[in-house]
Short mmCIF file of C-alpha atoms in Angstrom, two decimals:
data_model
loop_
_atom_site.label_atom_id
_atom_site.label_comp_id
_atom_site.label_asym_id
_atom_site.label_seq_id
_atom_site.Cartn_x
_atom_site.Cartn_y
_atom_site.Cartn_z
CA MET X 1 86.97 -21.59 -64.26
CA ALA X 2 85.62 -21.02 -60.74
CA GLY X 3 81.96 -21.59 -60.02
CA LEU X 4 79.72 -19.17 -61.89
CA LEU X 5 76.52 -20.23 -60.14
CA ASP X 6 75.05 -19.99 -56.65
CA VAL X 7 72.63 -22.87 -56.03
CA SER X 8 70.26 -23.40 -53.10
CA THR X 9 67.11 -25.46 -52.45
CA THR X 10 64.16 -24.81 -50.14
CA ASP X 11 60.53 -25.95 -50.15
CA PHE X 12 61.08 -28.11 -53.28
CA VAL X 13 62.35 -25.09 -55.25
CA THR X 14 65.98 -24.95 -56.38
CA THR X 15 67.20 -21.41 -57.06
CA ILE X 16 70.13 -21.00 -59.47
CA ARG X 17 71.75 -17.56 -59.47
CA MET X 18 74.13 -16.77 -62.32
CA ASN X 19 77.16 -14.89 -61.03
CA ARG X 20 79.63 -13.79 -63.70
CA PRO X 21 80.30 -10.08 -63.16
CA PRO X 22 79.87 -7.54 -64.45
CA VAL X 23 76.87 -8.49 -66.66
CA ASN X 24 76.69 -12.33 -66.80
CA ALA X 25 78.01 -12.31 -70.38
CA LEU X 26 77.43 -15.75 -71.86
CA ILE X 27 80.44 -18.01 -72.37
CA ALA X 28 80.78 -21.76 -72.89
CA GLU X 29 81.73 -22.36 -69.24
CA LEU X 30 78.55 -20.68 -67.99
CA GLN X 31 76.44 -22.79 -70.35
CA GLU X 32 78.19 -25.95 -69.17
CA GLN X 33 77.75 -25.12 -65.49
CA LEU X 34 74.05 -24.38 -66.01
CA ILE X 35 73.53 -27.77 -67.62
CA GLU X 36 75.55 -29.52 -64.90
CA ALA X 37 73.46 -27.84 -62.19
CA LEU X 38 70.22 -28.86 -63.89
CA ASN X 39 71.43 -32.42 -64.35
CA ARG X 40 72.19 -32.68 -60.63
CA VAL X 41 68.59 -31.88 -59.67
CA LYS X 42 66.83 -33.53 -62.61
CA ASP X 43 66.01 -36.71 -60.68
CA ASP X 44 66.26 -35.27 -57.17
CA ASP X 45 62.96 -35.59 -55.27
CA ALA X 46 63.86 -32.50 -53.24
CA THR X 47 63.55 -30.37 -56.40
CA ARG X 48 60.24 -29.99 -58.20
CA VAL X 49 60.76 -26.53 -59.72
CA VAL X 50 63.89 -24.58 -60.69
CA LEU X 51 64.06 -20.78 -60.45
CA LEU X 52 66.80 -19.29 -62.65
CA THR X 53 67.89 -15.74 -61.84
CA SER X 54 70.93 -13.49 -61.49
CA ALA X 55 73.10 -12.64 -58.52
CA ILE X 56 74.07 -9.38 -60.25
CA ASP X 57 72.03 -6.22 -59.80
CA ARG X 58 70.49 -4.80 -63.01
CA TYR X 59 71.53 -7.70 -65.28
CA PHE X 60 69.90 -11.07 -65.83
CA MET X 61 72.24 -11.64 -68.79
CA ALA X 62 73.51 -9.02 -71.21
CA GLY X 63 74.21 -11.42 -74.08
CA ALA X 64 77.15 -13.36 -75.39
CA ASP X 65 80.73 -12.45 -74.58
CA ILE X 66 81.76 -10.97 -77.93
CA LYS X 67 85.45 -11.39 -77.08
CA SER X 68 84.99 -15.16 -77.15
CA MET X 69 84.33 -14.95 -80.90
CA GLY X 70 87.98 -14.19 -81.53
CA GLY X 71 90.57 -16.94 -81.88
CA GLU X 72 94.01 -17.08 -80.32
CA GLY X 73 95.31 -14.72 -82.97
CA GLY X 74 92.30 -12.41 -82.85
CA PHE X 75 89.34 -12.21 -85.22
CA ASP X 76 90.77 -13.00 -88.66
CA ARG X 77 87.91 -12.78 -91.13
CA GLU X 78 90.28 -13.55 -94.00
CA ASN X 79 90.75 -17.04 -92.59
CA PRO X 80 87.98 -19.45 -93.72
CA ALA X 81 88.35 -21.30 -90.41
CA THR X 82 87.07 -18.23 -88.55
CA LEU X 83 83.59 -18.51 -90.06
CA GLU X 84 83.33 -22.17 -89.08
CA ARG X 85 84.60 -21.48 -85.56
CA VAL X 86 82.00 -18.76 -84.99
CA ALA X 87 79.23 -20.89 -86.52
CA GLN X 88 80.25 -23.72 -84.20
CA MET X 89 79.87 -21.37 -81.22
CA SER X 90 76.27 -20.81 -82.32
CA ARG X 91 75.67 -24.56 -82.66
CA ARG X 92 77.00 -25.18 -79.14
CA SER X 93 74.73 -22.50 -77.69
CA GLN X 94 71.75 -23.86 -79.62
CA ALA X 95 72.42 -27.35 -78.29
CA ALA X 96 72.91 -26.09 -74.73
CA PHE X 97 69.71 -24.04 -74.70
CA THR X 98 67.75 -26.90 -76.25
CA GLN X 99 69.02 -29.13 -73.45
CA ILE X 100 67.92 -26.51 -70.93
CA GLU X 101 64.51 -26.26 -72.65
CA HIS X 102 64.10 -30.03 -72.31
CA PHE X 103 64.84 -30.06 -68.57
CA PRO X 104 61.95 -32.28 -67.43
CA LYS X 105 60.78 -30.13 -64.51
CA PRO X 106 59.27 -26.63 -64.60
CA LEU X 107 61.95 -24.00 -65.17
CA ILE X 108 61.16 -20.38 -64.30
CA ALA X 109 63.30 -17.44 -65.44
CA ALA X 110 63.15 -14.71 -62.79
CA ILE X 111 64.43 -11.85 -64.94
CA ASN X 112 65.73 -9.33 -62.41
CA GLY X 113 67.57 -7.09 -64.89
CA HIS X 114 68.38 -6.64 -68.56
CA ALA X 115 67.93 -9.81 -70.66
CA LEU X 116 69.42 -8.99 -74.03
CA GLY X 117 70.66 -11.13 -76.91
CA GLY X 118 71.70 -14.45 -75.40
CA GLY X 119 70.00 -13.44 -72.15
CA CYS X 120 66.67 -13.16 -73.94
CA GLU X 121 67.35 -16.50 -75.66
CA LEU X 122 68.06 -18.16 -72.31
CA ALA X 123 64.77 -16.83 -70.94
CA LEU X 124 62.96 -18.11 -74.05
CA ALA X 125 64.25 -21.62 -73.27
CA CYS X 126 62.48 -21.54 -69.88
CA ASP X 127 58.86 -22.50 -69.23
CA TYR X 128 57.93 -19.31 -67.37
CA ARG X 129 59.33 -15.79 -67.61
CA LEU X 130 58.73 -13.44 -64.68
CA MET X 131 60.30 -10.00 -65.16
CA ILE X 132 61.05 -7.15 -62.81
CA ASP X 133 59.10 -3.96 -63.48
CA ASP X 134 61.61 -1.32 -62.40
CA SER X 135 61.26 1.16 -65.31
CA ARG X 136 64.84 0.32 -66.28
CA SER X 137 65.26 -3.38 -67.16
CA THR X 138 64.60 -4.47 -70.75
CA ILE X 139 64.37 -7.68 -72.75
CA GLY X 140 65.01 -8.21 -76.44
CA GLN X 141 67.00 -9.72 -79.29
CA THR X 142 69.41 -6.86 -79.96
CA GLU X 143 71.99 -8.63 -82.12
CA THR X 144 71.25 -6.79 -85.39
CA SER X 145 72.31 -3.51 -83.74
CA LEU X 146 75.77 -5.11 -83.63
CA GLY X 147 75.60 -6.41 -87.19
CA LEU X 148 74.85 -9.93 -85.96
CA ILE X 149 71.74 -12.13 -85.64
CA PRO X 150 70.45 -14.24 -82.75
CA GLY X 151 72.55 -17.39 -82.57
CA ALA X 152 71.18 -19.45 -79.67
CA GLY X 153 67.68 -20.20 -80.90
CA GLY X 154 66.10 -16.74 -80.79
CA THR X 155 64.97 -16.77 -84.43
CA GLN X 156 63.03 -19.98 -83.72
CA ARG X 157 61.66 -19.56 -80.19
CA LEU X 158 60.66 -15.89 -80.30
CA PRO X 159 58.07 -16.32 -83.12
CA ARG X 160 56.47 -19.19 -81.17
CA LEU X 161 55.73 -16.83 -78.30
CA VAL X 162 54.85 -13.53 -79.97
CA GLY X 163 54.11 -14.49 -83.58
CA ARG X 164 56.16 -13.92 -86.71
CA THR X 165 55.10 -10.30 -87.21
CA ARG X 166 56.23 -9.08 -83.80
CA ALA X 167 59.29 -11.33 -83.76
CA THR X 168 60.42 -9.93 -87.11
CA GLU X 169 60.10 -6.37 -85.83
CA MET X 170 61.90 -7.16 -82.61
CA ILE X 171 64.82 -8.89 -84.33
CA PHE X 172 65.16 -6.58 -87.36
CA GLU X 173 64.92 -3.41 -85.26
CA SER X 174 66.69 -4.67 -82.10
CA ILE X 175 63.67 -3.64 -80.04
CA ARG X 176 64.06 -3.66 -76.26
CA LEU X 177 60.89 -3.97 -74.20
CA LYS X 178 60.23 -3.13 -70.58
CA ALA X 179 58.30 -5.60 -68.46
CA PRO X 180 54.74 -4.26 -69.00
CA GLU X 181 55.27 -4.13 -72.78
CA ALA X 182 56.74 -7.63 -72.82
CA ALA X 183 53.81 -8.95 -70.80
CA ALA X 184 51.30 -7.28 -73.14
CA ILE X 185 52.56 -9.26 -76.16
CA GLY X 186 53.04 -12.56 -74.32
CA LEU X 187 56.83 -12.51 -74.26
CA ILE X 188 56.77 -12.89 -70.47
CA ASN X 189 54.18 -14.36 -68.13
CA ALA X 190 54.08 -11.47 -65.70
CA ALA X 191 55.66 -8.13 -64.81
CA LEU X 192 56.34 -8.08 -61.07
CA PRO X 193 57.03 -4.99 -58.93
CA ALA X 194 60.67 -4.33 -58.12
CA ASP X 195 59.89 -4.21 -54.41
CA GLY X 196 59.82 -7.85 -53.31
CA PHE X 197 60.49 -9.20 -56.80
CA HIS X 198 62.45 -12.27 -55.73
CA ASP X 199 59.97 -13.16 -52.98
CA ALA X 200 57.08 -12.92 -55.46
CA ALA X 201 58.90 -15.08 -58.02
CA LEU X 202 59.77 -17.62 -55.33
CA ALA X 203 56.15 -17.71 -54.16
CA ARG X 204 55.05 -18.46 -57.73
CA ALA X 205 57.60 -21.28 -57.90
CA ARG X 206 56.44 -22.71 -54.56
CA ARG X 207 52.83 -22.78 -55.73
CA LEU X 208 53.88 -24.65 -58.84
CA ALA X 209 55.86 -27.08 -56.69
CA GLN X 210 52.59 -28.15 -55.05
CA ALA X 211 51.24 -29.49 -58.36
CA ALA X 212 51.49 -33.15 -59.37
CA PRO X 213 55.16 -33.45 -60.45
CA ILE X 214 54.81 -36.36 -62.85
CA ALA X 215 51.82 -34.73 -64.54
CA LEU X 216 53.86 -31.57 -65.12
CA ARG X 217 56.71 -33.61 -66.55
CA LEU X 218 54.40 -35.46 -68.95
CA ALA X 219 52.58 -32.26 -69.96
CA LYS X 220 55.88 -30.53 -70.77
CA GLU X 221 56.96 -33.45 -72.94
CA ALA X 222 53.69 -33.26 -74.90
CA LEU X 223 53.95 -29.49 -75.34
CA LEU X 224 57.48 -29.73 -76.74
CA ALA X 225 56.57 -32.62 -79.03
CA GLY X 226 53.92 -30.52 -80.77
CA LEU X 227 56.06 -27.39 -80.97
CA GLU X 228 59.24 -29.03 -82.20
CA ARG X 229 58.01 -31.91 -84.32
CA SER X 230 54.44 -31.65 -85.59
CA PRO X 231 50.89 -31.27 -84.29
CA GLY X 232 50.28 -34.92 -85.18
CA LYS X 233 53.22 -36.05 -83.07
CA GLY X 234 52.06 -33.72 -80.32
CA TYR X 235 48.63 -35.37 -80.25
CA GLU X 236 50.26 -38.81 -80.18
CA VAL X 237 52.50 -37.93 -77.23
CA GLU X 238 49.58 -36.21 -75.49
CA ALA X 239 47.46 -39.37 -75.68
CA GLU X 240 50.29 -41.61 -74.50
CA ASN X 241 51.15 -39.30 -71.63
CA PHE X 242 47.50 -38.89 -70.66
CA GLY X 243 47.40 -42.65 -70.14
CA LYS X 244 50.63 -42.62 -68.17
CA ALA X 245 49.43 -39.78 -65.96
CA ALA X 246 46.26 -41.70 -65.16
CA MET X 247 48.41 -44.46 -63.64
CA THR X 248 50.05 -42.17 -61.09
CA GLU X 249 49.16 -41.91 -57.42
CA ASP X 250 48.21 -38.25 -57.83
CA ALA X 251 45.58 -39.11 -60.43
CA ILE X 252 44.27 -42.12 -58.50
CA ARG X 253 43.88 -39.97 -55.38
CA LYS X 254 42.47 -36.79 -56.97
CA VAL X 255 40.31 -38.18 -59.78
CA ASN X 256 39.23 -41.15 -57.64
CA PHE X 257 37.83 -43.01 -60.72
CA ARG X 258 34.40 -43.32 -59.13
CA GLY X 259 32.56 -46.55 -59.81
CA LEU X 260 35.68 -48.38 -61.01
CA PRO X 261 37.68 -50.98 -59.08
CA VAL X 262 41.12 -49.50 -58.42
CA SER X 263 44.13 -50.97 -56.65
CA ARG X 264 44.65 -48.89 -53.52
CA THR X 265 48.33 -49.58 -52.93
CA ARG X 266 49.80 -46.42 -51.37
CA PHE X 267 53.20 -44.99 -52.20
CA THR X 268 55.35 -42.21 -50.85
CA ARG X 269 56.19 -39.23 -53.04
CA SER X 270 59.75 -40.53 -53.30
CA GLN X 271 58.53 -43.89 -54.58
CA GLU X 272 56.14 -42.21 -56.99
CA GLN X 273 58.91 -40.08 -58.44
CA ARG X 274 60.86 -43.22 -59.31
CA ILE X 275 58.30 -44.12 -61.95
CA LEU X 276 60.37 -42.73 -64.78
CA VAL X 277 58.74 -42.56 -68.16
CA ASN X 278 61.06 -42.96 -71.12
CA ARG X 279 60.48 -42.01 -74.74
CA GLU X 280 59.51 -45.57 -75.69
CA GLY X 281 56.50 -45.32 -73.41
CA TYR X 282 57.59 -47.80 -70.73
CA PHE X 283 57.10 -47.37 -67.02
CA HIS X 284 60.30 -48.24 -65.18
CA ALA X 285 58.91 -49.49 -61.89
CA SER X 286 61.07 -49.39 -58.78
CA MET X 287 61.56 -52.73 -57.03
CA ASP X 288 59.89 -51.48 -53.86
CA HIS X 289 56.61 -50.65 -55.60
CA GLY X 290 55.38 -54.20 -55.07
CA CYS X 291 52.87 -56.39 -56.83
CA GLY X 292 49.89 -54.06 -56.51
CA ARG X 293 51.51 -51.22 -58.44
CA CYS X 294 53.02 -53.43 -61.12
CA GLY X 295 49.73 -55.26 -61.44
CA ARG X 296 47.85 -52.04 -61.96
CA LEU X 297 50.26 -50.88 -64.67
CA ALA X 298 50.38 -54.18 -66.54
CA GLY X 299 46.65 -54.69 -66.18
CA GLY X 300 46.11 -51.28 -67.74
CA GLY X 301 47.97 -52.32 -70.87
CA CYS X 302 51.13 -50.38 -70.05
CA PRO X 303 54.33 -52.42 -70.59
CA ILE X 304 56.75 -52.59 -67.69
CA ARG X 305 60.48 -53.11 -67.96
CA ARG X 306 61.97 -54.76 -64.93
CA GLY X 307 63.47 -58.15 -64.37
CA GLY X 308 62.79 -58.35 -60.66
CA GLN X 309 60.75 -60.99 -58.88
CA ARG X 310 58.10 -58.52 -57.75
CA THR X 311 57.48 -57.32 -61.29
CA ARG X 312 56.96 -60.89 -62.49
CA LYS X 313 54.50 -61.37 -59.63
CA GLY X 314 52.82 -58.15 -60.68
CA ARG X 315 52.35 -59.46 -64.20
CA GLN X 316 50.89 -62.68 -62.82
CA HIS X 317 48.62 -60.69 -60.53
CA ALA X 318 47.39 -58.61 -63.49
CA GLY X 319 46.80 -61.74 -65.55
CA HIS X 320 44.75 -63.41 -62.81
CA ARG X 321 42.68 -60.29 -62.34
CA HIS X 322 42.09 -59.95 -66.09
CA HIS X 323 40.85 -63.55 -66.39
CA ALA X 324 38.67 -63.17 -63.32
CA GLN X 325 36.98 -60.13 -64.86
CA GLU X 326 36.28 -62.07 -68.04
#
């Protein structure tokens, strides 16, 4: 299928516009292209924030394409395979939206039209939700009005945002909210005027792009750990990531660690971004970071995985410094 997305980048913000007329109905190809677009910018230094919106007037996304539920021979509910095929569609959407939710950089949904059913679920998978206040656009899980239920994570993510009581009402009664109502219950971050909506959303994204990128990445990982696993795991990841954040150039420069000896090796933003933190808690140091950086990380008790000569020198440097301090 032809491209369903329009993608552009400026000022460290990548804007992704969904473009599947007439209403951006959700199909597998659109999910796949969204994930592919996010994967392309995941480790790109030119992108610090992603703004997800629609190229179609009045619709952010109107939900799943109901026609896709039918098989080649139509929707045969007498065939046991039909139930499994439809359930598998839900599983694929759940997996896709979870992957979108775990995109490591800030992801903002700029909801410039109706976000219903799967459209609401897609917005729920984003970190921020900014919605147009045009007295017309609505957001909600409207599946029960069709005899269905949310199938892409809505029954799980909506209660996290608005609480079980409101989520139950919204899902059971297929309630659609306008932007001010959605903002009042915490479903969206802000209702923005229709006049200049995209510019206002882009300005919000640009401000966020000025924040420390690695700190945002580590904070998002800690937030998701607590929400998806347990508060205990969330605290554990928070502590680990607090330590990792303290090793970054942004923290060294802004906190300044007054009164403490600190290596002052300077790095470009591109070099800093290459310090990728994996789930095992290792810093993967780029070869061009040099002995000072590796020494600082190893000396701080953070294990480093790299077989290069400079990393070995960094370990030696950290060891000499540690013994000298003793």
